Coordinates of C-alpha atoms in Angstrom, one line a residue:
Q206 CA -3.4 -24.8 -38.7
P207 CA -4.0 -25.7 -35.1
W208 CA -1.1 -27.1 -33.1
T209 CA -1.0 -30.8 -32.3
Y210 CA 1.8 -32.7 -30.6
G211 CA 4.2 -33.8 -33.3
A212 CA 3.3 -31.0 -35.7
N213 CA 6.8 -29.5 -35.3
D214 CA 8.9 -32.7 -35.4
L215 CA 10.4 -31.8 -38.7
V216 CA 11.6 -28.3 -37.8
G217 CA 15.3 -28.5 -37.4
D218 CA 17.3 -26.9 -34.6
D219 CA 19.5 -25.2 -37.2
V220 CA 16.5 -23.5 -38.8
L221 CA 15.3 -22.1 -35.5
E222 CA 18.8 -20.8 -34.7
K223 CA 19.2 -19.2 -38.1
E224 CA 15.8 -17.5 -37.9
A225 CA 16.3 -16.3 -34.3
R226 CA 19.6 -14.6 -35.3
A227 CA 17.8 -12.9 -38.3
A228 CA 14.7 -11.8 -36.4
N229 CA 14.0 -8.3 -35.3
F230 CA 12.6 -8.8 -31.9
T231 CA 10.2 -6.1 -30.5
G232 CA 10.6 -7.0 -26.8
R233 CA 6.9 -8.0 -26.7
F234 CA 7.0 -11.7 -25.8
R235 CA 3.8 -13.0 -27.4
A236 CA 4.3 -11.1 -30.7
D237 CA 8.0 -12.2 -30.9
F238 CA 7.0 -15.8 -30.2
G239 CA 4.5 -15.7 -33.0
T240 CA 6.9 -14.0 -35.4
L241 CA 9.7 -16.5 -34.8
C242 CA 7.2 -19.4 -35.2
R243 CA 6.1 -18.0 -38.6
R244 CA 9.7 -17.4 -39.8
S245 CA 10.9 -20.9 -38.8
G246 CA 7.8 -22.9 -39.8
V247 CA 6.8 -23.8 -36.2
V248 CA 3.1 -24.3 -35.6
P249 CA 2.5 -22.2 -32.5
H250 CA 0.4 -23.2 -29.5
A251 CA -2.2 -20.6 -28.8
A252 CA -1.2 -20.4 -25.1
F253 CA 1.9 -18.4 -26.2
L254 CA 0.3 -16.0 -28.7
P255 CA -1.5 -12.7 -28.2
S256 CA -5.2 -13.1 -27.4
P257 CA -7.5 -13.1 -30.4
G258 CA -8.9 -9.6 -30.9
S259 CA -6.2 -7.9 -28.8
E260 CA -4.8 -4.6 -30.0
P261 CA -1.5 -5.1 -32.0
N262 CA 0.5 -2.5 -30.0
A263 CA -1.3 -2.9 -26.6
A264 CA 0.9 -3.4 -23.6
E265 CA 1.2 -7.1 -22.6
H266 CA 0.4 -8.5 -19.2
P267 CA 3.7 -9.0 -17.4
T268 CA 2.8 -12.6 -16.4
L269 CA 2.5 -15.6 -18.6
S270 CA 0.9 -18.6 -17.0
V271 CA 0.7 -21.9 -19.0
Q272 CA -0.8 -24.9 -17.3
S273 CA -1.1 -28.5 -18.6
V274 CA 0.2 -27.7 -22.1
L275 CA 2.3 -30.5 -23.6
M276 CA 5.3 -28.6 -25.1
D277 CA 7.5 -29.9 -27.9
R278 CA 11.2 -29.2 -28.6
A279 CA 10.4 -26.4 -31.1
H280 CA 8.3 -24.5 -28.6
A281 CA 11.0 -24.7 -26.0
Q282 CA 13.5 -23.3 -28.4
V283 CA 11.3 -20.5 -29.6
L284 CA 10.4 -19.8 -26.0
R285 CA 14.1 -19.5 -25.2
H286 CA 14.7 -16.8 -27.9
A287 CA 11.5 -14.9 -27.1
L288 CA 12.4 -14.8 -23.4
A289 CA 15.8 -13.5 -24.1
A290 CA 14.3 -10.6 -26.1
T291 CA 11.4 -9.7 -23.9
T292 CA 11.1 -6.4 -22.1
E293 CA 7.6 -6.6 -20.8
L294 CA 7.3 -10.1 -19.4
T295 CA 8.4 -10.4 -15.7
T296 CA 6.9 -13.7 -14.6
L297 CA 6.7 -17.0 -16.4
R298 CA 4.7 -19.9 -14.9
L299 CA 4.9 -23.3 -16.6
S300 CA 2.9 -25.9 -14.6
S301 CA 2.6 -29.5 -15.8
C302 CA 4.0 -28.8 -19.2
C303 CA 6.0 -32.0 -19.5
L304 CA 9.4 -30.3 -19.9
D305 CA 12.4 -32.6 -20.2
I306 CA 15.9 -31.8 -19.1
E307 CA 16.9 -30.5 -22.5
M308 CA 13.9 -28.1 -22.7
L309 CA 14.7 -26.8 -19.2
G310 CA 18.3 -26.1 -20.4
W311 CA 17.0 -24.0 -23.3
L312 CA 14.7 -22.1 -20.9
R313 CA 17.6 -21.5 -18.6
Q314 CA 19.6 -20.1 -21.5
G315 CA 16.7 -17.7 -22.4
L316 CA 16.4 -16.5 -18.9
S317 CA 20.2 -16.2 -18.4
E318 CA 20.5 -14.1 -21.6
T319 CA 18.0 -11.5 -20.2
C320 CA 19.2 -11.3 -16.6

């Protein structure tokens, strides 16, 4: 189902944390983002997923740029865990994504866990 704002409102923080602890991250950001979304019942936004038709094991571009995408709490938390596990992503650009202070805190945690 396509993502719409509010689609993930019922996904609890505890479900995301439990699934993130149980996940086998590959280090490939987009694949890990999609896997954690599926495991936790989060409807993913296409901006964070592999491009349609891309090779499953192809190397990822080291930069992820997302512009003018309204993010919800669930995406910020999945982003936190996927960032902490990534080995290929070197640059993250979020522009006009309407992040609140709590979401910024989660992103900081994800970045701090990798550095």
